[in-house]
PDB file of C-alpha atoms and ligand atoms in Angstrom:
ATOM      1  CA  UNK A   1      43.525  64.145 -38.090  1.00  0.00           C
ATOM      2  CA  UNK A   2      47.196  65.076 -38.192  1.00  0.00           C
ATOM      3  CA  UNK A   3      48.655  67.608 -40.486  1.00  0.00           C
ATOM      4  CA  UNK A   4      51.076  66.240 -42.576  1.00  0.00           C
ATOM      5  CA  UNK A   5      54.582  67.580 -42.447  1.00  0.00           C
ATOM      6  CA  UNK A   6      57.541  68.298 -44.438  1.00  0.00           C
ATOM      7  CA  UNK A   7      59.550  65.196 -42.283  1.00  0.00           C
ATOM      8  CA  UNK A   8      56.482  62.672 -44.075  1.00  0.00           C
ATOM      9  CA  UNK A   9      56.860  60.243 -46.732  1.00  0.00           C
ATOM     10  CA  UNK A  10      54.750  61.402 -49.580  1.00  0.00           C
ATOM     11  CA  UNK A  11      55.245  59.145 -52.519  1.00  0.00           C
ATOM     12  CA  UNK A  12      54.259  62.661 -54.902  1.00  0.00           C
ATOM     13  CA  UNK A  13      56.980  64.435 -53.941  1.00  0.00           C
ATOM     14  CA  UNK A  14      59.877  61.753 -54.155  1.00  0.00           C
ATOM     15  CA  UNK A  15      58.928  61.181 -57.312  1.00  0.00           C
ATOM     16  CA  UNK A  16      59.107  64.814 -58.148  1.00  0.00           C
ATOM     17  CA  UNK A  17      62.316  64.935 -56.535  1.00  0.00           C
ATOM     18  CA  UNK A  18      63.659  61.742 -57.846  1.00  0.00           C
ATOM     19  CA  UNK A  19      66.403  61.884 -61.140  1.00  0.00           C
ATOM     20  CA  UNK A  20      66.607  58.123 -61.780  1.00  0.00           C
ATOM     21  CA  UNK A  21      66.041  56.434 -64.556  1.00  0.00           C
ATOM     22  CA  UNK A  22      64.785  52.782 -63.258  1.00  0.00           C
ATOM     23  CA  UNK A  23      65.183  53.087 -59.374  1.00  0.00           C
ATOM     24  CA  UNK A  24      62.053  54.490 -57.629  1.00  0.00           C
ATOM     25  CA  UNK A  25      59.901  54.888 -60.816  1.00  0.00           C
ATOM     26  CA  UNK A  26      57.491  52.265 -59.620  1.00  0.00           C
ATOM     27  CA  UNK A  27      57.169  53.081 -56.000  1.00  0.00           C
ATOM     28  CA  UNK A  28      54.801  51.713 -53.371  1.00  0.00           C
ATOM     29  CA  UNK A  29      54.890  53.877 -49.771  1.00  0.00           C
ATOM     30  CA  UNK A  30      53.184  51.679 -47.008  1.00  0.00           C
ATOM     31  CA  UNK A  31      52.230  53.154 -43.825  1.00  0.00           C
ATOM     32  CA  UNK A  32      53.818  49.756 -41.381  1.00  0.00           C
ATOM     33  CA  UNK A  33      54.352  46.511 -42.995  1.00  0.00           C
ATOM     34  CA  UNK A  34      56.155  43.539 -41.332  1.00  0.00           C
ATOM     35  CA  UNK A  35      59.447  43.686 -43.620  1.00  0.00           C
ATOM     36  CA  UNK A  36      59.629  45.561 -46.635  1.00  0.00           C
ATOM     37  CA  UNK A  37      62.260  42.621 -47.730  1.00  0.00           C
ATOM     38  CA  UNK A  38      59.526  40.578 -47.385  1.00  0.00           C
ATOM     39  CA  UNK A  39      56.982  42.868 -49.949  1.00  0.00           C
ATOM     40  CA  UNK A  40      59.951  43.254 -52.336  1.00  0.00           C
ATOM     41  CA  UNK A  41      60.466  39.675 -52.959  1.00  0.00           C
ATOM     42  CA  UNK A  42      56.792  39.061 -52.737  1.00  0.00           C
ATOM     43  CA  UNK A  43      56.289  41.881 -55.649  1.00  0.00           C
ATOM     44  CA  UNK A  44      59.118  40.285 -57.831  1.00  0.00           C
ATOM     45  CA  UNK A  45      58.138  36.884 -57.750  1.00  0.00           C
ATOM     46  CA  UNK A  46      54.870  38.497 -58.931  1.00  0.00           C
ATOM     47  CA  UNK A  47      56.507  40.262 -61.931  1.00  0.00           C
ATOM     48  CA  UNK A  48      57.510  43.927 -60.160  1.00  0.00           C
ATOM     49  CA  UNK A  49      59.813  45.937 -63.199  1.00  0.00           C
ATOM     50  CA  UNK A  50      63.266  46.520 -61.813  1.00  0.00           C
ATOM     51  CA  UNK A  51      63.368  49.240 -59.827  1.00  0.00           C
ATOM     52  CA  UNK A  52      60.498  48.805 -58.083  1.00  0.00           C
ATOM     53  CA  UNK A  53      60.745  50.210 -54.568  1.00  0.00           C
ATOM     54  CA  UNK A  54      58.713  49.590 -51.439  1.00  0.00           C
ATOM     55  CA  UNK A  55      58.975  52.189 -48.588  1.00  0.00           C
ATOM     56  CA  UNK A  56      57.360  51.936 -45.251  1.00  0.00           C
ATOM     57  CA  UNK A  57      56.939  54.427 -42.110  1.00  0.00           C
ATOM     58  CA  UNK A  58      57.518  51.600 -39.871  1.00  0.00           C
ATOM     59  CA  UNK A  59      58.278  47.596 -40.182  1.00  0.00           C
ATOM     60  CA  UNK A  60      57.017  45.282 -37.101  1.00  0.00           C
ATOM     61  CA  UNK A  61      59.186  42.792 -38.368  1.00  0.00           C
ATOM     62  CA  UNK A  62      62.120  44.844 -39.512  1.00  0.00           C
ATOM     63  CA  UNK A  63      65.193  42.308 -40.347  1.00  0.00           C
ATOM     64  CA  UNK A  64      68.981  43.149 -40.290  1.00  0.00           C
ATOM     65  CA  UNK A  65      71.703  40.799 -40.953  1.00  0.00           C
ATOM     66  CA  UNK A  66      72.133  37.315 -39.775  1.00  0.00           C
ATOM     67  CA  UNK A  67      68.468  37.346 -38.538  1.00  0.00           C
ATOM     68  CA  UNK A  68      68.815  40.084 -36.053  1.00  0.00           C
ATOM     69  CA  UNK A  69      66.363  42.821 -35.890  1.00  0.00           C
ATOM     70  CA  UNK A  70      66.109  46.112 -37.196  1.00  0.00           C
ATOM     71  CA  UNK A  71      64.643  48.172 -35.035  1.00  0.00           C
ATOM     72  CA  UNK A  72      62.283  50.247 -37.444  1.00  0.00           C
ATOM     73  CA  UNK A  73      59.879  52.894 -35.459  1.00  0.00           C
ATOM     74  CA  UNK A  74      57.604  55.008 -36.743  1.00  0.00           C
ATOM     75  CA  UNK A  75      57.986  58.235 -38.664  1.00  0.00           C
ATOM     76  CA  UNK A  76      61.482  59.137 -38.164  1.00  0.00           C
ATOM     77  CA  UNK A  77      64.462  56.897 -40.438  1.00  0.00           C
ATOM     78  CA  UNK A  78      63.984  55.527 -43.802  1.00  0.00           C
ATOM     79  CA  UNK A  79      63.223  51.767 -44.289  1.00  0.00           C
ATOM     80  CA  UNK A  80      63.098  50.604 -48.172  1.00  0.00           C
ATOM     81  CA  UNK A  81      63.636  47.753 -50.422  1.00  0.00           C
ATOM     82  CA  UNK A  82      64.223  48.059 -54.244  1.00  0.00           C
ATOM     83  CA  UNK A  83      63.719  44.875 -56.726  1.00  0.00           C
ATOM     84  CA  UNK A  84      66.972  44.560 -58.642  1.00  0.00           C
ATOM     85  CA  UNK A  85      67.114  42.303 -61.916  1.00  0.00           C
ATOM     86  CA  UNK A  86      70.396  41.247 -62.942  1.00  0.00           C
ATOM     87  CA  UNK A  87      71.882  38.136 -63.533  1.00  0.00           C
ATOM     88  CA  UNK A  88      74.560  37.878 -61.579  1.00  0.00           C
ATOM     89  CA  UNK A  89      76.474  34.568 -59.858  1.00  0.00           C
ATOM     90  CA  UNK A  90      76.434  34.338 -56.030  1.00  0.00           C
ATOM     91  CA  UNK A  91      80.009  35.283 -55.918  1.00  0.00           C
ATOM     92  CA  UNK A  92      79.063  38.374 -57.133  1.00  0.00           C
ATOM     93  CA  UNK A  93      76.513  39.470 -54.436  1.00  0.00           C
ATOM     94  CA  UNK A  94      79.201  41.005 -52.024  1.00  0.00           C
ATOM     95  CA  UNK A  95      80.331  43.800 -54.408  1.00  0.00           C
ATOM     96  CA  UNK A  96      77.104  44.367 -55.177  1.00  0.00           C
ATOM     97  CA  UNK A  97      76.396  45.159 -51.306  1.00  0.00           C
ATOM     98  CA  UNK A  98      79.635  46.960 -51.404  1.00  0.00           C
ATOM     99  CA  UNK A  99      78.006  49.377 -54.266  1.00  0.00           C
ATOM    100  CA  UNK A 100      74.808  49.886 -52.530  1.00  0.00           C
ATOM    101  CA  UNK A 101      77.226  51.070 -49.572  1.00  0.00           C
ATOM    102  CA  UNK A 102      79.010  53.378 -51.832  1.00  0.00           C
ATOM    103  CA  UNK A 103      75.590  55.116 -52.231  1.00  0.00           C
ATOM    104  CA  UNK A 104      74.425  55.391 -49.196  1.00  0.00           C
ATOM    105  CA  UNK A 105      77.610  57.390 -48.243  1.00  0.00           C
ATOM    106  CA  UNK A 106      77.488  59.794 -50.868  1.00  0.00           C
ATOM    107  CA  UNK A 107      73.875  60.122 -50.391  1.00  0.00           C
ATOM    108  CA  UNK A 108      74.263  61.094 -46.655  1.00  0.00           C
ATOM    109  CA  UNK A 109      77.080  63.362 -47.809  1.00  0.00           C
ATOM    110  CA  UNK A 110      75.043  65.209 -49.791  1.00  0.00           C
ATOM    111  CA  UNK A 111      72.443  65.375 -47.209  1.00  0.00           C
ATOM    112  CA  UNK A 112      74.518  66.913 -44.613  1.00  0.00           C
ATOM    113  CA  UNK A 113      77.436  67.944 -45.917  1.00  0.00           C
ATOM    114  CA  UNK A 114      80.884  67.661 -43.671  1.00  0.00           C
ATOM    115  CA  UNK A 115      80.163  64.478 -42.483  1.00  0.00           C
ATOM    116  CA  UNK A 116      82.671  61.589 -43.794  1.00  0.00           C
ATOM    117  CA  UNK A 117      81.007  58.705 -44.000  1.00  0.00           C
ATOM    118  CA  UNK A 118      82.849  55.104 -44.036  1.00  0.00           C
ATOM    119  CA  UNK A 119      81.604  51.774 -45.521  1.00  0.00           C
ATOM    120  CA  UNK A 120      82.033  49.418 -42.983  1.00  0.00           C
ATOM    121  CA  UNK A 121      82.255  46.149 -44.479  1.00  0.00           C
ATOM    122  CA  UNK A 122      80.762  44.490 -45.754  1.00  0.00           C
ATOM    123  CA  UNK A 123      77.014  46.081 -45.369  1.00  0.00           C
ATOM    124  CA  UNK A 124      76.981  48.960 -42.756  1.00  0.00           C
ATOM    125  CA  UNK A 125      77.819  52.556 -43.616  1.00  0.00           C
ATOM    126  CA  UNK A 126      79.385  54.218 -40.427  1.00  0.00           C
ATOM    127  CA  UNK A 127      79.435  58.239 -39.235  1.00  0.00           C
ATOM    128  CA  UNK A 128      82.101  58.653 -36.427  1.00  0.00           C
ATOM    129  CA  UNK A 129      82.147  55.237 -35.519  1.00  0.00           C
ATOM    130  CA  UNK A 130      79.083  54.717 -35.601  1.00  0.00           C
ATOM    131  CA  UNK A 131      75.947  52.790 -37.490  1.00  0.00           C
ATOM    132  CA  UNK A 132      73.663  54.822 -39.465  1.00  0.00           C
ATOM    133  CA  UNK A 133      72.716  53.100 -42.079  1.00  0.00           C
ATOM    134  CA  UNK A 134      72.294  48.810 -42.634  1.00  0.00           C
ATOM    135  CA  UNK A 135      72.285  47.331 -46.285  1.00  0.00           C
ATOM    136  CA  UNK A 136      70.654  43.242 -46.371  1.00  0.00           C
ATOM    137  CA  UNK A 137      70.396  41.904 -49.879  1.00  0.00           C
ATOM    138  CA  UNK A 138      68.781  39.120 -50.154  1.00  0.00           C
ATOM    139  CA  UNK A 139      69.042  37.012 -53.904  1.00  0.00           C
ATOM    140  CA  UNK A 140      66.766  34.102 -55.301  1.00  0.00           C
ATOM    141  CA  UNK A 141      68.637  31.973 -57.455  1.00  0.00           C
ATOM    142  CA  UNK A 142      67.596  29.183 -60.406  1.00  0.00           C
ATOM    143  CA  UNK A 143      70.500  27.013 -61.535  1.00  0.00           C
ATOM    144  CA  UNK A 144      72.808  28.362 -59.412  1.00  0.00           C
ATOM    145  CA  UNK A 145      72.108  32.177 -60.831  1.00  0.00           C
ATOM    146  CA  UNK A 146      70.576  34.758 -59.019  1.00  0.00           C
ATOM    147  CA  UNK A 147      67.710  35.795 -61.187  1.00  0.00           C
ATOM    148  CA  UNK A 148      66.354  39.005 -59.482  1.00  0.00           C
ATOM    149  CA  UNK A 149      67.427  40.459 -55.940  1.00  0.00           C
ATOM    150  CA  UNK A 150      65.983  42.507 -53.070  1.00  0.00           C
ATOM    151  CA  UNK A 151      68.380  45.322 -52.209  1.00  0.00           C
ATOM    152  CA  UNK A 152      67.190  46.180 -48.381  1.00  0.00           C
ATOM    153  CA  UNK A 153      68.130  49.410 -46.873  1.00  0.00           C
ATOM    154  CA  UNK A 154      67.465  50.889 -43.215  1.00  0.00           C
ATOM    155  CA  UNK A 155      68.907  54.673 -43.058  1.00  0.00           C
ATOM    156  CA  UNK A 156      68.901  56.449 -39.952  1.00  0.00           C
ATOM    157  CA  UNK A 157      67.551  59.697 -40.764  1.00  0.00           C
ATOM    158  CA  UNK A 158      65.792  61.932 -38.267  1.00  0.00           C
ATOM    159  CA  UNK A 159      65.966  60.036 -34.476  1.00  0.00           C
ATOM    160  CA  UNK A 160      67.347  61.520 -32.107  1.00  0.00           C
ATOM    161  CA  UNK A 161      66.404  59.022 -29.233  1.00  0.00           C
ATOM    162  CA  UNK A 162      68.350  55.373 -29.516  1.00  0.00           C
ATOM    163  CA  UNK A 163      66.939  52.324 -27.950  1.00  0.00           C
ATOM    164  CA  UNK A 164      69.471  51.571 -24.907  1.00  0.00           C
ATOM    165  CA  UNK A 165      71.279  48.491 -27.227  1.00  0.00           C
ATOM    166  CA  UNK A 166      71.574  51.106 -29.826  1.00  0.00           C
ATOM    167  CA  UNK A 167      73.547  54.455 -27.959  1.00  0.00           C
ATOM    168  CA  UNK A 168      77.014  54.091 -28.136  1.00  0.00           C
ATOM    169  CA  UNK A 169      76.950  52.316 -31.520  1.00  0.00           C
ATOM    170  CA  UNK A 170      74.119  53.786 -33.846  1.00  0.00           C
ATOM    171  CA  UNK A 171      73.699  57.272 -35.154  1.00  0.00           C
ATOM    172  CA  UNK A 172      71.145  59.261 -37.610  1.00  0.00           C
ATOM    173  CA  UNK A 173      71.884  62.159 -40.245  1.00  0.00           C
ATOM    174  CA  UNK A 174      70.389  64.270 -38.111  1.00  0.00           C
ATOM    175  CA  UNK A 175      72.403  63.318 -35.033  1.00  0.00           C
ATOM    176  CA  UNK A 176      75.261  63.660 -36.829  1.00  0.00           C
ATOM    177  CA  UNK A 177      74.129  67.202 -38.540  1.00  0.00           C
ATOM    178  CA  UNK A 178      73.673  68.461 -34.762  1.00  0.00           C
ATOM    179  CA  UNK A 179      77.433  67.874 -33.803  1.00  0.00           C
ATOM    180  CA  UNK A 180      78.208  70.729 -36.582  1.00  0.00           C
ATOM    181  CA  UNK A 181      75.149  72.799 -35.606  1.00  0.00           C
ATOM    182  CA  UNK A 182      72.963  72.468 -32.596  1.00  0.00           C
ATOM    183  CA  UNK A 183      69.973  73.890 -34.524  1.00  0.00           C
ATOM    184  CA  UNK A 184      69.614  71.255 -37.291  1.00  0.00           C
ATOM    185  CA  UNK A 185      66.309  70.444 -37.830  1.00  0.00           C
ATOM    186  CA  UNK A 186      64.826  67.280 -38.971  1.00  0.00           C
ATOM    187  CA  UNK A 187      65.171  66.073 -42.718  1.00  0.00           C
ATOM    188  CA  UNK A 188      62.719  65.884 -45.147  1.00  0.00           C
ATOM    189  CA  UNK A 189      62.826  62.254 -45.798  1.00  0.00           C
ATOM    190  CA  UNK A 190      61.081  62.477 -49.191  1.00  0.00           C
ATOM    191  CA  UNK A 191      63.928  64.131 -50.332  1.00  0.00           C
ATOM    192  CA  UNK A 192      66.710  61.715 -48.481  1.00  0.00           C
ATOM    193  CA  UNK A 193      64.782  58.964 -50.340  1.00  0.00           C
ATOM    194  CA  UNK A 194      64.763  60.360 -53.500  1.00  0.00           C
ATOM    195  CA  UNK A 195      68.554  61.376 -53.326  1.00  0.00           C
ATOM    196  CA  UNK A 196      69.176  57.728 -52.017  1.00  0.00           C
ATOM    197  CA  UNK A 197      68.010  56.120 -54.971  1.00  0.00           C
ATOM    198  CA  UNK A 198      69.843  58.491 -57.490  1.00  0.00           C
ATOM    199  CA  UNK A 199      73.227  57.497 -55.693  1.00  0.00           C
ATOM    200  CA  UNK A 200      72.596  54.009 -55.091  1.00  0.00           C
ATOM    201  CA  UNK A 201      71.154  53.805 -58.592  1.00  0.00           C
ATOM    202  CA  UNK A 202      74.362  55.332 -59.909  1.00  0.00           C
ATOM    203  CA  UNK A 203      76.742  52.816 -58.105  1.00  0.00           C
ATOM    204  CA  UNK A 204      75.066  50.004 -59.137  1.00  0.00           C
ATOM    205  CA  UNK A 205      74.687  50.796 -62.716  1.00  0.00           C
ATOM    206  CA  UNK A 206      78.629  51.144 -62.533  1.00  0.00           C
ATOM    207  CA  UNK A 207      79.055  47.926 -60.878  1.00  0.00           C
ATOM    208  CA  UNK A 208      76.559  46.265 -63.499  1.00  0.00           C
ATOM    209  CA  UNK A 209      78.964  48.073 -66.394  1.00  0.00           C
ATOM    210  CA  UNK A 210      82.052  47.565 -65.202  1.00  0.00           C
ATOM    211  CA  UNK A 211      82.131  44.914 -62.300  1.00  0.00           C
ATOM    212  CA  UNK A 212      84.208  44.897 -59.017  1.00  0.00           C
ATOM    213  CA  UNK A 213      87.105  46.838 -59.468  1.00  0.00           C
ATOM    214  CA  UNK A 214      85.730  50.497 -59.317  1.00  0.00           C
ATOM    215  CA  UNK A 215      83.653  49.847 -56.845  1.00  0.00           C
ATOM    216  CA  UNK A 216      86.405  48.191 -54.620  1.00  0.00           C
ATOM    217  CA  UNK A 217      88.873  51.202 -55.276  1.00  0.00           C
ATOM    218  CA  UNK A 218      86.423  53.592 -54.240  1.00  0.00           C
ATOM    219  CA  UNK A 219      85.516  51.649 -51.318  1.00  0.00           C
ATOM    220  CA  UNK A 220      89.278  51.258 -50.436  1.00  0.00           C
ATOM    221  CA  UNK A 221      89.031  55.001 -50.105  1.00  0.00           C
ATOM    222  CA  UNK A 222      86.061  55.273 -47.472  1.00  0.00           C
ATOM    223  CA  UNK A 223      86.752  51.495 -45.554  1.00  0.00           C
ATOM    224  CA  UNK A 224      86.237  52.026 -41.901  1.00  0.00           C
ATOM    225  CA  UNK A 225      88.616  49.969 -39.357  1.00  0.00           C
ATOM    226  CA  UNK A 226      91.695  50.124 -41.800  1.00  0.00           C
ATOM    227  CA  UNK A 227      94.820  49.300 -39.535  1.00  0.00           C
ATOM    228  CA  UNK A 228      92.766  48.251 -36.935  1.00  0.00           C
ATOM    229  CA  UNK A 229      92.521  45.200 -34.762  1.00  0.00           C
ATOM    230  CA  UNK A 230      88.920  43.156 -36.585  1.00  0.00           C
ATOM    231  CA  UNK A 231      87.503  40.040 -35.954  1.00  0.00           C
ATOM    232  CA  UNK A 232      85.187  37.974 -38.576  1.00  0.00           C
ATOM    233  CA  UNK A 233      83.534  35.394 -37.007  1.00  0.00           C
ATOM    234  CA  UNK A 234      86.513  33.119 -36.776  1.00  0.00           C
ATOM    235  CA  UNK A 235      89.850  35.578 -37.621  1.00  0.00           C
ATOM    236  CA  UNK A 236      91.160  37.730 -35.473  1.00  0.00           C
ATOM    237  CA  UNK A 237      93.794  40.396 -37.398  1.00  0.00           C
ATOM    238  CA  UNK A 238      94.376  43.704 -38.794  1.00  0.00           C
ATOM    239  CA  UNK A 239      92.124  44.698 -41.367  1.00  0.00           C
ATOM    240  CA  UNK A 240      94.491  45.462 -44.509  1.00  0.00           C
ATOM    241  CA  UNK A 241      92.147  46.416 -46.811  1.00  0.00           C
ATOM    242  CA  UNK A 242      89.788  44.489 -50.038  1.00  0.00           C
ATOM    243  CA  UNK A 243      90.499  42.268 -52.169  1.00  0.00           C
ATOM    244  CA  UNK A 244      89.523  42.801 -55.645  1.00  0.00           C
ATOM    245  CA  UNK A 245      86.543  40.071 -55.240  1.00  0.00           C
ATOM    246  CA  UNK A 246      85.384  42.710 -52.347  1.00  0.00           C
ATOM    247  CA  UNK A 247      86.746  40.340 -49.611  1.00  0.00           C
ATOM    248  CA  UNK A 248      87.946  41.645 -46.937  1.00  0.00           C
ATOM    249  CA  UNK A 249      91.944  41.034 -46.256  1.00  0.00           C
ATOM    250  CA  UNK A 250      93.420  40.713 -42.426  1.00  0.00           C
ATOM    251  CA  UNK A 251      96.890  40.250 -41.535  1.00  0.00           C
ATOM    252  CA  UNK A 252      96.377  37.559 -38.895  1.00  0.00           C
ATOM    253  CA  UNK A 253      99.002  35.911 -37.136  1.00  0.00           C
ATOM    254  CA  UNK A 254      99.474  33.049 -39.755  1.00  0.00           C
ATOM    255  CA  UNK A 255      99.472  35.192 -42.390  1.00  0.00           C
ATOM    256  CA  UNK A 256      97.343  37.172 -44.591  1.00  0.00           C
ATOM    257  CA  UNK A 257      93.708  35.842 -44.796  1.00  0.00           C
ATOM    258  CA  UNK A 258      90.563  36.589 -46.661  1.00  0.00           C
ATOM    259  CA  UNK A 259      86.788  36.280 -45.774  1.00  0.00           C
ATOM    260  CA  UNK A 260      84.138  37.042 -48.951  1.00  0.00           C
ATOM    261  CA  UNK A 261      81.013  37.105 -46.196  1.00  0.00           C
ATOM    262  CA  UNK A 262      80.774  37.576 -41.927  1.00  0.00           C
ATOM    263  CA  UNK A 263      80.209  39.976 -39.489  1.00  0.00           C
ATOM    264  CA  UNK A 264      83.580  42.370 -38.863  1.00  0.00           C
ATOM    265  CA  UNK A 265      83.839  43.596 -35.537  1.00  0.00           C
ATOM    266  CA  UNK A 266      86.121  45.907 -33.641  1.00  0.00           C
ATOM    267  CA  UNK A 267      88.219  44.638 -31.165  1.00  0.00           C
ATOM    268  CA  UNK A 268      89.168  47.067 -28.564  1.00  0.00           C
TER     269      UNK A 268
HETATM  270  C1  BTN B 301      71.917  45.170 -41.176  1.00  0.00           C
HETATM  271  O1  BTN B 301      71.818  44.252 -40.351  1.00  0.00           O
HETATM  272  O2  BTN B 301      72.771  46.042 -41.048  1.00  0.00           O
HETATM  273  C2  BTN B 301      70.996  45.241 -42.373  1.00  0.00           C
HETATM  274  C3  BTN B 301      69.753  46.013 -42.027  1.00  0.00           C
HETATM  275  C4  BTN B 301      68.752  46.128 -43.169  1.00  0.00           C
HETATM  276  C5  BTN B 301      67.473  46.773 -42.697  1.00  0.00           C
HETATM  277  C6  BTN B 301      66.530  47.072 -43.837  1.00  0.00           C
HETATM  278  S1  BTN B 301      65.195  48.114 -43.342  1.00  0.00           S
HETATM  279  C7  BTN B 301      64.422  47.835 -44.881  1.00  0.00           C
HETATM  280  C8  BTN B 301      64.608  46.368 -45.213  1.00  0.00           C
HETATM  281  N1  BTN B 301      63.570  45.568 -44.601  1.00  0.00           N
HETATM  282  C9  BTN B 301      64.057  44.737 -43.674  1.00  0.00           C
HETATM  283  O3  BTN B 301      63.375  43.947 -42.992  1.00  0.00           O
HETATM  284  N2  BTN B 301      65.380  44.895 -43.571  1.00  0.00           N
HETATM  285  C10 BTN B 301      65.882  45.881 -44.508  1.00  0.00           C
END
């Protein structure tokens, strides 16, 4: 049998490491599952507390946005989903995302500091230009409320080896910690996880307290592509900046436009 090493998930010691108050406190670590997506909004429709957090070592089934795939191997990033419980109307679902980004940046901050992370928007956190972490939340609604909410996030943590697709436009912490020093080891992803949930924890209880406008300012601060040339699926502009919904504002050419939900690419 393996030893088990510092760079394994061990459920005791993110919870020994973990400062939240709800996130993480009920926490299930699976060794592969399909999508942990899928387990989260399987264990809230069967009563999970907010909070509740699935992690797994790997995901067969591993889902990103717009039904593309996250690629989710074994043993190296971070693949979780957290059970969120607040009533909140559809509308209200982007800033949320925007919040969870907020976290994830000043979680990998803290994890290897230097780095200057940007939230791409609307669900990506970027390191030099590049993808290191993915945020899908997925909400199930009565009455035209969301009632409870999975909050999906894949982190790149310790690869170091990116699928052909990937190179070019993905990164991991520890990629990124090797730029500044060619000796960085790997991370100890207990840790990253348990510092993960105290940020995103920390964001969202903000954004449950006081609603969009602090967490658009603070992702105004950190937006990647500012002033450069974006598409979202059908405009093509300059990306200006948020607006305070958390849509994202182009200058196009007939005029200044909005979008509250697509896919923002570069064009270059
Ligand atoms: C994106 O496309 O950027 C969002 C990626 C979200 C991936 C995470 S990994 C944990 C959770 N389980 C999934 O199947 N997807 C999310």
């Amino acid at each position: 049998m393996r030893e088990a090493s510092l760079t394994d998930l061990s459920r005791d010691r993110v919870l020994a490491a973990l400062r939240t108050r709800a996130l993480g406190r009920s926490l299930e670590v699976r060794d592969e599952t399909a999508s942990t997506n899928d387990d989260a909004r399987a264990a809230a429709a069967a009563g999970a507390p907010r909070g509740h957090v699935i992690v797994a070592d790997s995901q067969t089934r591993g889902r990103g946005a717009r039904g593309r795939t996250w690629s989710s191997p074994r043993g190296v990033d971070l693949y979780l989903s957290i059970v969120e419980r607040v009533a909140l109307e559809p509308a209200r679902v982007a800033p949320l995302t925007l919040a969870v980004g907020l976290g994830v940046a000043d979680a990998a901050c803290a994890l290897v500091p230097g780095i200057e992370p940007r939230v791409k928007w609307p669900n990506d956190v970027w390191v030099e230009g590049r993808k290191t972490a993915g945020i899908l939340v997925e909400a199930s609604s009565t009455g035209g409320r969301v009632e409870s909410l999975v909050i999906g996030i894949g982190l790149g943590v310790n690869r170091v080896e990116l699928e052909p697709e990937l190179a070019g436009s993905a990164t991991s912490l520890r990629l990124e910690a090797r730029r500044r020093d060619a000796a960085a080891g790997a991370l100890d992803r207990s840790i990253a996880l348990a510092m993960l949930l105290d940020h995103v924890e920390r964001w969202v209880d903000r954004f449950v307290a006081e609603g969009a406008p602090p967490i658009v300012r603070a992702v105004e601060e950190r937006l990647a592509l500012r002033g450069e040339r974006v598409r979202v699926d059908d405009l093509d502009g300059v990306l200006v900046g948020l607006a305070p919904s958390g849509a994202v504002r182009l200058r196009t050419a007939s005029g200044e436009r909005e979008a509250i939900a697509g896919t923002l690419r570069p064009v270059r």
